[in-house]
XYZ file of C-alpha atoms in Angstrom:
646
model
C -1.347 9.042 19.946
C 2.192 10.409 20.309
C 3.532 9.584 23.793
C 6.931 10.676 25.074
C 9.440 8.048 26.148
C 9.095 9.207 29.774
C 5.305 8.633 29.769
C 5.687 5.193 28.170
C 8.407 4.235 30.676
C 6.288 5.378 33.659
C 3.214 3.486 32.400
C 5.356 0.403 31.789
C 6.788 0.617 35.324
C 3.321 0.920 36.884
C 1.892 -1.906 34.769
C 4.904 -4.120 35.526
C 4.385 -3.613 39.264
C 0.635 -4.257 38.887
C 1.311 -7.391 36.848
C 4.050 -8.622 39.222
C 1.808 -8.265 42.273
C -1.131 -10.088 40.616
C 1.204 -12.790 39.268
C 2.535 -13.389 42.785
C -1.062 -13.656 44.065
C -2.124 -15.891 41.182
C 0.374 -18.583 42.162
C -1.548 -19.133 45.395
C -4.867 -19.991 43.753
C -5.998 -22.469 41.090
C -8.591 -20.299 39.329
C -7.577 -16.812 38.214
C -9.699 -13.677 38.450
C -10.225 -11.165 35.674
C -7.707 -8.662 37.054
C -4.715 -10.861 36.279
C -5.886 -11.098 32.646
C -6.379 -7.323 32.429
C -2.903 -6.683 33.868
C -1.395 -9.058 31.291
C -3.104 -7.276 28.397
C -2.058 -3.849 29.701
C 1.561 -4.984 30.093
C 1.718 -6.376 26.543
C -0.006 -3.229 25.224
C 2.654 -1.085 26.923
C 5.435 -3.257 25.511
C 3.914 -2.680 22.065
C 3.977 1.083 22.651
C 7.631 0.865 23.675
C 8.495 -1.228 20.600
C 6.755 1.285 18.327
C 8.575 4.220 19.960
C 11.995 2.552 19.723
C 11.486 1.624 16.044
C 10.298 5.115 15.026
C 13.341 6.761 13.441
C 12.033 10.268 14.090
C 12.345 9.709 17.869
C 16.137 9.423 17.579
C 18.055 12.472 18.804
C 20.265 12.210 15.696
C 17.394 12.195 13.195
C 18.007 14.784 10.477
C 14.640 16.477 11.174
C 16.073 17.523 14.583
C 18.677 19.604 12.704
C 18.096 22.952 11.046
C 16.879 22.308 7.487
C 18.218 25.100 5.289
C 17.441 26.185 1.729
C 20.324 24.045 0.455
C 21.722 21.219 2.555
C 24.884 19.140 2.509
C 23.883 15.481 2.770
C 25.905 12.288 2.914
C 23.914 9.062 2.694
C 23.942 5.409 1.614
C 21.592 4.028 -1.035
C 19.552 1.246 0.580
C 16.681 0.434 -1.803
C 15.991 0.863 -5.508
C 12.312 1.689 -6.179
C 10.158 1.454 -9.299
C 11.047 4.449 -11.542
C 8.570 6.883 -13.066
C 8.732 8.477 -16.525
C 11.435 11.046 -15.657
C 13.227 9.800 -12.563
C 14.834 6.754 -10.995
C 13.823 6.499 -7.338
C 15.801 5.365 -4.291
C 15.586 5.274 -0.516
C 18.758 6.661 1.036
C 19.869 6.350 4.664
C 21.356 9.603 5.980
C 24.869 9.522 7.492
C 25.415 13.255 7.937
C 23.197 16.299 7.468
C 24.840 19.717 7.170
C 28.108 18.280 8.544
C 26.441 16.774 11.639
C 26.181 13.023 12.222
C 22.559 12.134 11.477
C 20.143 9.311 10.746
C 16.855 8.846 8.905
C 15.553 7.923 5.439
C 14.903 10.226 2.476
C 13.308 9.555 -0.914
C 15.755 10.482 -3.697
C 14.745 11.230 -7.294
C 17.573 11.021 -9.860
C 16.993 12.034 -13.533
C 17.037 9.055 -15.892
C 19.663 10.745 -18.057
C 22.055 10.830 -15.098
C 25.406 9.405 -16.200
C 25.994 7.414 -12.988
C 23.381 4.772 -12.026
C 23.065 4.155 -8.290
C 23.184 0.794 -6.541
C 22.654 -0.469 -3.007
C 25.673 0.348 -0.846
C 26.686 3.481 -2.796
C 27.618 6.345 -0.474
C 26.503 9.585 -2.106
C 26.971 13.300 -1.441
C 24.469 15.993 -2.381
C 24.227 19.744 -1.918
C 20.574 20.313 -2.556
C 17.118 21.317 -1.330
C 15.044 18.989 0.827
C 11.290 19.095 0.308
C 8.529 17.857 2.589
C 6.477 15.160 0.864
C 3.172 16.856 -0.026
C -0.123 15.651 1.344
C -2.859 14.381 -0.978
C -3.427 17.026 -3.647
C -7.199 16.595 -3.637
C -9.943 15.069 -1.466
C -10.189 11.251 -1.308
C -7.006 10.702 -3.317
C -4.213 8.331 -2.280
C -2.069 10.100 0.340
C 1.494 9.272 -0.688
C 2.983 11.241 2.211
C 0.995 9.201 4.739
C 2.113 5.995 3.000
C 5.789 7.017 3.230
C 5.462 8.212 6.830
C 4.573 4.643 7.780
C 7.989 3.716 6.321
C 9.661 6.545 8.307
C 10.254 8.675 5.199
C 9.311 12.343 5.652
C 11.210 14.252 2.949
C 12.245 13.942 -0.678
C 15.022 15.267 -2.904
C 14.743 16.075 -6.617
C 18.348 16.045 -7.795
C 19.521 17.661 -11.009
C 21.548 15.911 -13.686
C 24.943 14.743 -12.348
C 24.312 16.487 -9.010
C 24.627 13.210 -7.066
C 28.282 12.413 -6.363
C 29.268 8.827 -5.487
C 31.970 8.925 -2.795
C 32.520 5.211 -2.289
C 30.674 1.913 -2.258
C 30.038 0.089 1.020
C 29.999 -3.661 0.509
C 26.993 -4.213 2.724
C 24.594 -7.164 2.663
C 22.320 -5.126 0.351
C 25.275 -4.571 -1.993
C 26.057 -8.284 -2.313
C 22.390 -9.270 -2.625
C 21.832 -6.750 -5.431
C 25.028 -7.863 -7.167
C 24.028 -11.549 -7.073
C 20.481 -10.728 -8.126
C 21.725 -8.699 -11.105
C 24.015 -11.550 -12.166
C 21.138 -14.029 -11.949
C 18.926 -11.691 -13.958
C 21.636 -11.232 -16.601
C 21.937 -15.013 -16.979
C 18.529 -14.920 -18.725
C 19.996 -12.726 -21.500
C 21.061 -15.860 -23.441
C 17.340 -16.488 -24.103
C 16.680 -13.067 -25.706
C 13.243 -12.893 -24.107
C 10.752 -10.183 -25.080
C 10.810 -7.274 -22.561
C 7.372 -8.179 -21.124
C 8.368 -11.855 -20.739
C 11.658 -10.906 -19.052
C 9.803 -8.505 -16.723
C 7.415 -11.300 -15.660
C 10.355 -13.656 -14.971
C 12.183 -10.999 -12.911
C 8.989 -10.366 -10.917
C 8.185 -14.035 -10.230
C 11.696 -15.410 -9.709
C 13.676 -12.485 -8.286
C 10.924 -10.293 -6.854
C 11.892 -7.329 -9.056
C 8.904 -5.451 -10.502
C 10.895 -2.455 -11.749
C 10.536 -3.316 -15.447
C 6.848 -4.256 -15.455
C 4.991 -1.965 -17.845
C 1.801 -0.143 -16.902
C -0.383 -2.142 -19.309
C 0.641 -5.486 -17.777
C 0.004 -4.251 -14.232
C -3.408 -2.844 -15.253
C -4.439 -6.100 -16.966
C -3.488 -8.266 -13.987
C -5.171 -5.825 -11.584
C -8.440 -5.704 -13.548
C -8.481 -9.507 -13.801
C -8.097 -9.772 -10.005
C -4.729 -11.586 -10.101
C -2.280 -8.752 -9.393
C -0.926 -10.872 -6.495
C 0.701 -13.128 -9.119
C 3.195 -10.361 -9.990
C 4.393 -9.852 -6.400
C 6.142 -12.720 -4.649
C 3.914 -13.573 -1.712
C 2.390 -16.522 0.130
C 1.256 -18.182 -3.114
C 4.777 -18.291 -4.586
C 6.443 -19.305 -1.323
C 3.859 -22.099 -0.855
C 4.646 -23.396 -4.364
C 8.379 -23.426 -3.591
C 7.742 -24.944 -0.136
C 5.642 -27.868 -1.403
C 8.005 -28.430 -4.350
C 10.990 -28.706 -1.978
C 8.932 -30.900 0.344
C 8.182 -33.216 -2.594
C 11.851 -33.404 -3.654
C 13.044 -34.078 -0.092
C 10.421 -36.725 0.711
C 12.975 -39.628 0.482
C 14.938 -38.088 3.388
C 12.198 -39.235 5.772
C 13.457 -42.817 5.352
C 16.911 -42.164 6.795
C 18.058 -41.417 10.337
C 17.710 -37.723 11.253
C 15.987 -37.262 7.872
C 13.274 -35.063 9.408
C 15.867 -32.724 10.930
C 17.853 -32.561 7.671
C 14.658 -31.898 5.693
C 13.657 -29.066 8.061
C 17.096 -27.402 7.884
C 17.220 -27.624 4.069
C 13.700 -26.184 3.721
C 14.450 -23.287 6.081
C 17.806 -22.651 4.360
C 16.322 -22.574 0.830
C 13.338 -20.403 1.830
C 15.487 -17.782 3.564
C 18.108 -17.872 0.787
C 15.323 -17.178 -1.702
C 14.071 -14.347 0.524
C 17.570 -12.833 0.643
C 17.942 -13.012 -3.149
C 14.675 -11.123 -3.622
C 15.969 -8.364 -1.337
C 13.797 -9.249 1.680
C 10.733 -7.247 0.595
C 7.900 -7.159 3.122
C 5.676 -9.622 1.217
C 8.433 -12.246 0.920
C 9.580 -11.808 4.534
C 6.000 -12.331 5.730
C 5.498 -15.471 3.647
C 8.873 -17.038 4.453
C 8.434 -16.326 8.187
C 4.994 -17.952 8.059
C 6.157 -21.075 6.200
C 9.194 -21.362 8.461
C 6.886 -21.771 11.449
C 4.607 -24.096 9.479
C 7.668 -26.271 8.745
C 8.667 -26.272 12.419
C 5.087 -27.152 13.442
C 4.996 -29.948 10.857
C 8.273 -31.322 12.190
C 6.782 -31.536 15.697
C 3.575 -33.131 14.280
C 1.330 -30.322 15.489
C -1.976 -30.527 13.539
C -3.028 -27.020 14.677
C 0.383 -25.519 13.873
C -0.991 -23.297 11.089
C -2.877 -21.052 13.537
C 0.131 -20.734 15.831
C 2.365 -20.133 12.785
C 0.108 -17.292 11.636
C 0.092 -15.733 15.106
C 3.810 -16.013 15.861
C 4.922 -14.887 12.376
C 2.686 -11.804 12.584
C 3.902 -11.135 16.129
C 7.599 -11.306 15.192
C 7.143 -9.103 12.109
C 5.293 -6.474 14.148
C 7.860 -6.707 16.932
C 10.638 -5.774 14.476
C 8.527 -3.441 12.285
C 5.468 -2.210 14.210
C 4.329 -0.022 11.303
C 3.748 -3.162 9.228
C 0.275 -3.221 10.782
C -0.570 -0.281 8.469
C 0.895 -1.997 5.394
C -1.818 -2.939 2.889
C 0.153 -6.031 1.838
C 0.411 -7.225 5.452
C -3.342 -6.869 5.969
C -4.234 -8.522 2.655
C -1.832 -11.458 3.006
C -2.854 -12.381 6.561
C -6.528 -11.796 5.745
C -6.294 -14.148 2.751
C -4.303 -16.907 4.505
C -6.492 -16.857 7.624
C -9.631 -17.043 5.476
C -8.237 -19.983 3.459
C -7.326 -21.874 6.649
C -10.703 -21.234 8.304
C -12.692 -22.403 5.264
C -10.405 -25.373 4.500
C -12.293 -27.984 6.633
C -15.350 -27.503 4.408
C -13.636 -27.942 1.006
C -14.239 -31.700 0.821
C -18.005 -31.193 0.685
C -17.610 -29.686 -2.782
C -15.558 -32.523 -4.299
C -17.674 -34.212 -6.977
C -14.754 -36.373 -8.170
C -11.849 -38.278 -6.624
C -9.615 -37.737 -9.641
C -6.477 -35.828 -8.645
C -6.693 -33.352 -11.532
C -10.360 -32.641 -10.783
C -9.631 -32.213 -7.077
C -6.734 -29.859 -7.925
C -8.939 -27.539 -10.001
C -11.738 -27.637 -7.406
C -9.183 -26.753 -4.712
C -7.909 -23.882 -6.885
C -11.431 -22.453 -7.210
C -12.272 -22.919 -3.520
C -8.965 -21.489 -2.274
C -9.344 -18.470 -4.594
C -12.908 -17.931 -3.402
C -11.951 -18.269 0.275
C -9.047 -15.840 -0.145
C -11.326 -13.359 -1.942
C -13.817 -13.485 0.952
C -11.007 -12.778 3.429
C -9.745 -9.714 1.573
C -13.071 -8.452 0.174
C -13.633 -5.662 2.758
C -10.020 -4.471 2.427
C -10.168 -4.570 -1.393
C -13.335 -2.473 -1.394
C -11.824 0.007 1.084
C -8.372 0.443 -0.487
C -9.019 -0.159 -4.196
C -12.772 0.612 -4.476
C -13.235 -2.102 -7.063
C -14.459 -5.677 -7.257
C -13.151 -8.050 -9.975
C -15.907 -10.519 -10.890
C -13.832 -12.803 -13.111
C -11.092 -13.626 -10.576
C -12.201 -17.295 -10.418
C -11.953 -17.638 -14.198
C -8.530 -15.976 -14.115
C -7.183 -18.015 -11.187
C -8.370 -21.290 -12.698
C -5.613 -21.074 -15.324
C -3.210 -18.513 -13.877
C -2.413 -20.350 -10.632
C -1.312 -23.608 -12.350
C 0.468 -21.621 -15.095
C 2.285 -19.407 -12.583
C 3.298 -22.582 -10.714
C 4.863 -23.943 -13.927
C 6.519 -20.548 -14.628
C 7.935 -20.283 -11.101
C 9.338 -23.835 -10.922
C 10.422 -23.722 -14.580
C 12.070 -20.315 -14.166
C 14.055 -21.456 -11.126
C 15.103 -24.650 -12.962
C 16.183 -22.633 -16.025
C 18.129 -20.310 -13.733
C 20.138 -23.322 -12.552
C 20.692 -24.645 -16.097
C 21.746 -21.173 -17.339
C 25.056 -21.735 -15.557
C 25.332 -25.538 -15.965
C 23.847 -26.552 -19.368
C 23.070 -23.341 -21.322
C 21.820 -25.191 -24.451
C 19.265 -27.145 -22.431
C 18.304 -23.933 -20.607
C 17.617 -22.200 -23.956
C 15.346 -25.063 -25.006
C 13.384 -24.836 -21.734
C 13.355 -21.051 -22.059
C 11.463 -21.242 -25.366
C 8.739 -23.326 -23.716
C 8.643 -20.942 -20.756
C 8.324 -17.911 -23.058
C 5.331 -19.506 -24.811
C 3.632 -20.187 -21.456
C 4.190 -16.608 -20.242
C 2.987 -15.184 -23.566
C -0.175 -17.295 -23.346
C -0.658 -16.265 -19.703
C -0.378 -12.554 -20.600
C -2.807 -12.907 -23.525
C -5.301 -14.800 -21.371
C -5.181 -12.118 -18.661
C -5.477 -9.357 -21.279
C -8.547 -11.110 -22.739
C -10.218 -11.283 -19.308
C -9.289 -7.673 -18.468
C -11.016 -6.474 -21.645
C -14.453 -7.352 -20.245
C -15.589 -4.016 -18.843
C -18.477 -5.724 -17.064
C -15.975 -8.075 -15.402
C -14.945 -5.449 -12.867
C -17.034 -3.056 -10.783
C -15.138 0.191 -10.192
C -15.603 3.390 -8.167
C -17.321 1.628 -5.259
C -17.952 3.986 -2.341
C -16.689 2.330 0.839
C -15.549 3.609 4.236
C -13.514 2.318 7.173
C -16.648 1.686 9.258
C -18.238 -0.319 6.431
C -15.022 -2.372 6.238
C -15.308 -3.178 9.944
C -19.000 -4.120 9.766
C -18.480 -6.278 6.662
C -15.788 -8.206 8.548
C -18.325 -8.722 11.360
C -20.607 -10.458 8.848
C -17.751 -12.683 7.617
C -16.660 -13.570 11.182
C -20.191 -14.476 12.302
C -20.693 -16.539 9.122
C -17.480 -18.529 9.775
C -18.527 -18.991 13.398
C -21.878 -20.360 12.206
C -20.096 -22.832 9.881
C -18.300 -24.306 12.894
C -21.292 -24.066 15.274
C -24.525 -24.470 13.301
C -27.329 -23.371 15.577
C -30.348 -21.104 15.110
C -28.899 -18.709 17.672
C -25.742 -18.260 15.568
C -27.858 -17.576 12.460
C -29.352 -14.664 14.365
C -25.832 -13.273 14.899
C -25.316 -13.225 11.122
C -28.628 -11.436 10.595
C -27.779 -8.861 13.284
C -24.402 -8.084 11.688
C -26.080 -7.745 8.276
C -28.513 -5.240 9.826
C -25.563 -3.347 11.381
C -23.877 -3.198 7.962
C -27.080 -1.961 6.298
C -27.681 0.612 9.041
C -24.064 1.810 8.702
C -24.397 2.280 4.941
C -27.735 4.088 5.270
C -26.322 6.314 8.021
C -23.225 7.256 5.988
C -25.326 7.857 2.882
C -27.809 9.964 4.869
C -25.051 12.151 6.367
C -23.366 12.645 2.997
C -26.661 13.463 1.262
C -27.399 16.223 3.757
C -24.000 17.883 3.549
C -22.999 20.561 1.049
C -19.582 21.945 0.177
C -17.632 23.766 -2.494
C -14.109 22.610 -3.345
C -11.448 24.463 -5.325
C -9.230 21.596 -6.427
C -5.453 21.487 -6.567
C -5.214 21.078 -10.359
C -3.037 22.784 -12.982
C -6.170 23.497 -14.991
C -8.878 25.224 -12.954
C -11.479 22.925 -11.413
C -14.231 23.946 -8.987
C -16.741 21.435 -7.632
C -19.965 21.837 -5.672
C -21.446 18.937 -3.731
C -25.170 19.524 -3.375
C -26.716 16.714 -1.304
C -26.042 13.552 -3.367
C -25.025 15.356 -6.587
C -21.700 16.814 -7.689
C -21.557 19.752 -10.111
C -18.124 20.642 -11.506
C -16.963 23.737 -13.414
C -14.020 23.339 -15.796
C -12.927 24.366 -19.282
C -10.897 21.157 -19.667
C -13.045 18.356 -18.170
C -11.025 15.613 -19.903
C -8.087 16.434 -17.598
C -10.066 15.957 -14.397
C -11.861 12.627 -14.837
C -9.785 10.805 -12.195
C -9.992 13.624 -9.622
C -13.759 13.984 -10.004
C -14.335 10.213 -9.851
C -12.349 10.058 -6.581
C -14.388 12.925 -5.171
C -17.794 11.570 -6.253
C -16.922 8.131 -4.884
C -15.575 9.475 -1.581
C -18.710 11.567 -0.975
C -21.073 8.674 -1.886
C -22.591 10.883 -4.608
C -25.052 9.462 -7.146
C -24.432 11.807 -10.073
C -21.688 13.975 -11.562
C -22.274 16.814 -14.033
C -19.657 19.087 -15.598
C -20.245 22.642 -16.912
C -17.965 25.309 -18.467
C -16.270 27.672 -16.033
C -18.385 30.648 -14.928
C -17.318 34.057 -13.637
C -19.845 34.103 -10.815
C -20.731 31.023 -8.758
C -23.316 30.973 -5.972
C -22.960 28.555 -3.091
C -25.530 28.692 -0.308
C -25.489 32.358 0.834
C -22.012 33.054 -0.573
C -21.122 34.609 -3.929
C -17.810 33.600 -5.489
C -16.231 35.762 -8.205
C -13.848 33.961 -10.588
C -11.372 36.255 -12.372
C -9.495 34.647 -15.278
C -6.664 35.780 -17.585
C -8.858 38.467 -19.163
C -9.051 40.267 -15.831
C -12.677 41.311 -16.468
C -15.127 41.424 -13.584
C -18.404 43.125 -12.692
C -18.124 45.745 -9.975
C -21.851 45.382 -9.334
C -21.237 41.936 -7.879
C -20.223 42.055 -4.217
C -18.540 38.683 -3.666
C -17.473 37.250 -0.315
C -14.753 35.215 -2.035
C -12.587 35.955 -5.094
C -10.830 33.149 -6.978
C -7.905 34.176 -9.200
C -7.147 31.816 -12.099
C -4.856 31.788 -15.173
C -2.708 34.785 -14.075
C -5.158 37.698 -14.450
C -3.559 41.092 -15.042
C -5.277 43.158 -12.380
C -4.476 45.746 -9.758
C -5.329 43.620 -6.740
C -5.063 46.497 -4.294
C -7.661 48.521 -6.213
C -9.840 45.413 -6.613
C -9.810 44.800 -2.861
C -10.730 48.435 -2.236
C -13.672 48.278 -4.668
C -15.164 44.875 -3.834
C -14.016 44.360 -0.224
C -14.022 40.508 -0.294
C -13.487 38.382 2.827
C -11.098 35.891 1.210
C -8.793 35.653 -1.833
C -7.926 32.261 -3.335
C -5.329 31.687 -6.075
C -5.557 28.305 -7.747
C -2.697 26.240 -9.207
C -3.058 27.688 -12.724
C -1.271 30.873 -11.549
C 2.479 31.555 -11.613
C 4.293 31.248 -8.308
C 5.641 34.819 -8.494
C 2.156 36.236 -9.024
C 0.904 34.351 -5.970
C 3.684 35.850 -3.844
C 2.806 39.386 -4.972
C -0.906 38.823 -4.313
C -0.141 37.347 -0.891
C 1.904 40.425 0.043
C -0.949 42.708 -1.093
C -3.519 40.734 0.915
C -1.311 40.800 3.990
C -1.058 44.583 3.670
C -4.852 44.895 3.324
C -5.374 42.337 6.163
C -7.392 39.959 3.991
C -6.852 36.160 4.189
C -5.076 34.660 1.173
C -4.931 30.973 0.203
C -2.534 29.720 -2.494
C -3.772 26.322 -3.692
C -0.359 25.243 -5.044
C 1.250 25.868 -1.658
C -1.467 25.001 0.869
C -3.577 22.472 -1.058
C -7.215 22.354 -2.083
C -9.687 24.677 -0.365
C -13.097 23.630 0.969
C -16.026 25.957 1.734
C -18.874 24.459 3.762
C-alpha cells in the first residue's frame, strides 16, 4: 500500500497524540484497558511505515527514476557488490552518483561481458554511456519473478554493457574496497595447496562466504539432498564458530573480568568474520542473533534465546524493512525458532548417555525440527520436499564442522607455517571430496526428492497453523488442545479442496513467452500444450501445470486452427498459408509469416492479433502499425509478455 510521506506523518501525529493521552491516563490506574494496548500497536505500526518509507530509495527526490530516462544515458556510479556471474556476463550492483549529468542516487544491475579487459571491484567508480532497461516481469505464468525479487532490494533497472564500454574513472577506498581486497588476499593464500576447482569453491563458500565459483552441478546436488544451507554461511556456520570460540575461551572464566573479556572477544571475532564475508544478509542475521545470545548468556538469562531472536529480527527490519520479504530471512528465523521450541523435548529421545551417541541424536533431532519449521516455506518457494535430508545431515553437519574449523585454522597457518598448512590442506581436500561424493550419491536417488508440488500462499499459512497448534499442545497437553490441532488440519484440508475445486472449474488458453512457439490450454484439471519443439518447454510447462494444480499434461504438434470454448484461433506460421473459410476471432502470427496483413484483416476481420516471440522485432513493429491503422488490438508477446484468454 503506497502511502505518501504526508499521509504517514499525519497518521503518526494523530497516533502519537492518541498514545500520549492514553499513556498519561494509564499512569493513574493499576490495571490498563484495551485502548492503551491498541494505541501502542498503532503507534509502532506507524513507525514501521515511516521506517519503510525512509529506507525505500525510490522515495528520494534524487533517485535516478525521477529524472528523464533517455535512449542512451550518461551514468556515473560506484560498484558496490559483485554477484554470481552467468555464462556470458559478470554481474554487479552499482550505486548511481550522477544520471545524465544530474546528481542522483539509486541502484542498478550491471552486466559486463566476461571478455571485458577490465574486471570490476568494489569501490570502482565507473562511467557508462548506454541504454537502461526495465527489469522484465516473469516471462511466463508461475515462474520466478526476478524483477519482483530485485525490487525488494531497491533495484528497478539493468544495463547490458558492450565490450570495453565500462570506463573506470577512479577507485574509492571504501569499506567494501578494503573488505574485498582482504578477502581476495585470504582466498589467494589457499593457492599454495593447488586444490581442485570444486574443492576451492567449497572452501571459499564456507570460509569466506563467496559462492561465485560454485558450479551448477554442486549446487543441484546439495539442493536435491536437502543440505543447500551448508553452502551459504548462515546460523549453522556461525553457531559452529561461536561454540568453538566459547570452548577456546573457557579458561577466561577463572580470572577477574574474564566474563567481560570473553564477551568482547566473541563479539569482536563474530563481527570481524561477518565483515570479511562482505556482510551478506544471511551472515548479518546470524551474527546479530548470536551477539544477543552472547549478551544474554553473560547476564545469565535462561530465556535469552527468545529475546535474542526478537531483538535481532527487530533491528534487522528497522535498518532493512524489505528483509521481511527475503526468503533467507524467513527460512533462517523459521528454522531457529522451530529448533528452540522443540529443544525441551529432545532428551526424551536419548537412548544412550554416550557423548558421541547424544551428538548424532541431537544432529538428527535438530535437523528434523528445523525441517518442520521451514516445511511450509520450502513447499511454497521451492515446490519440492527432500526425503533424505536426515541421512544427508547425519554426516554433512559434522563434516562441515570439521571443514569450517579446519579451513579457518589452515587460513591462519597459510601465513605462519605454510608447510604445516599444506599437510592439513591435503586432509581437508580428502574430507571435502568425500563430502561431495556422499551428497552426489544421495542426490542420485530420484525417489529421494518429491518435486513439482502444487502449493499456494494460503496453504502455507494453514500449514503453519497446524505446526503452531501442535507445538502449543506439546507444552500444554490437554484434550481441548488436541481439538485445536484437528480443527487446523480440517482448515488445511478444506483450503486444499477449495483451491483444487476452483482450479478444476477454470479454463484458459495461454500463448507463452517462448522463442519457440508454445500454446497451452487448461481444461479443468488437464493441460494440453501445442508445440513443435516440446523438449524446449519442459520447465515452462511443469511450472504452469504445478501452478494451476493440474493432474495431467499432454503435448501435441502445433495446429493451424485451435478451438477454445466459443473462440476460434487461427495460427499462421512461416508458410503464410491459411483457410479463408475459417472466421477466427483471434489470429496468432508465428515464425515470421510472409503475408499482407492489411489484406488478411480485410478478409477475415479478426478481433485481436497476437505475435509471439518467434517473430522478428521489425516485423512486429510493421504489424503493430497496420493493426493501429485498421483499429484492431495488437499484442506483441516479446514486448508485453504472455497472453491469457479466459
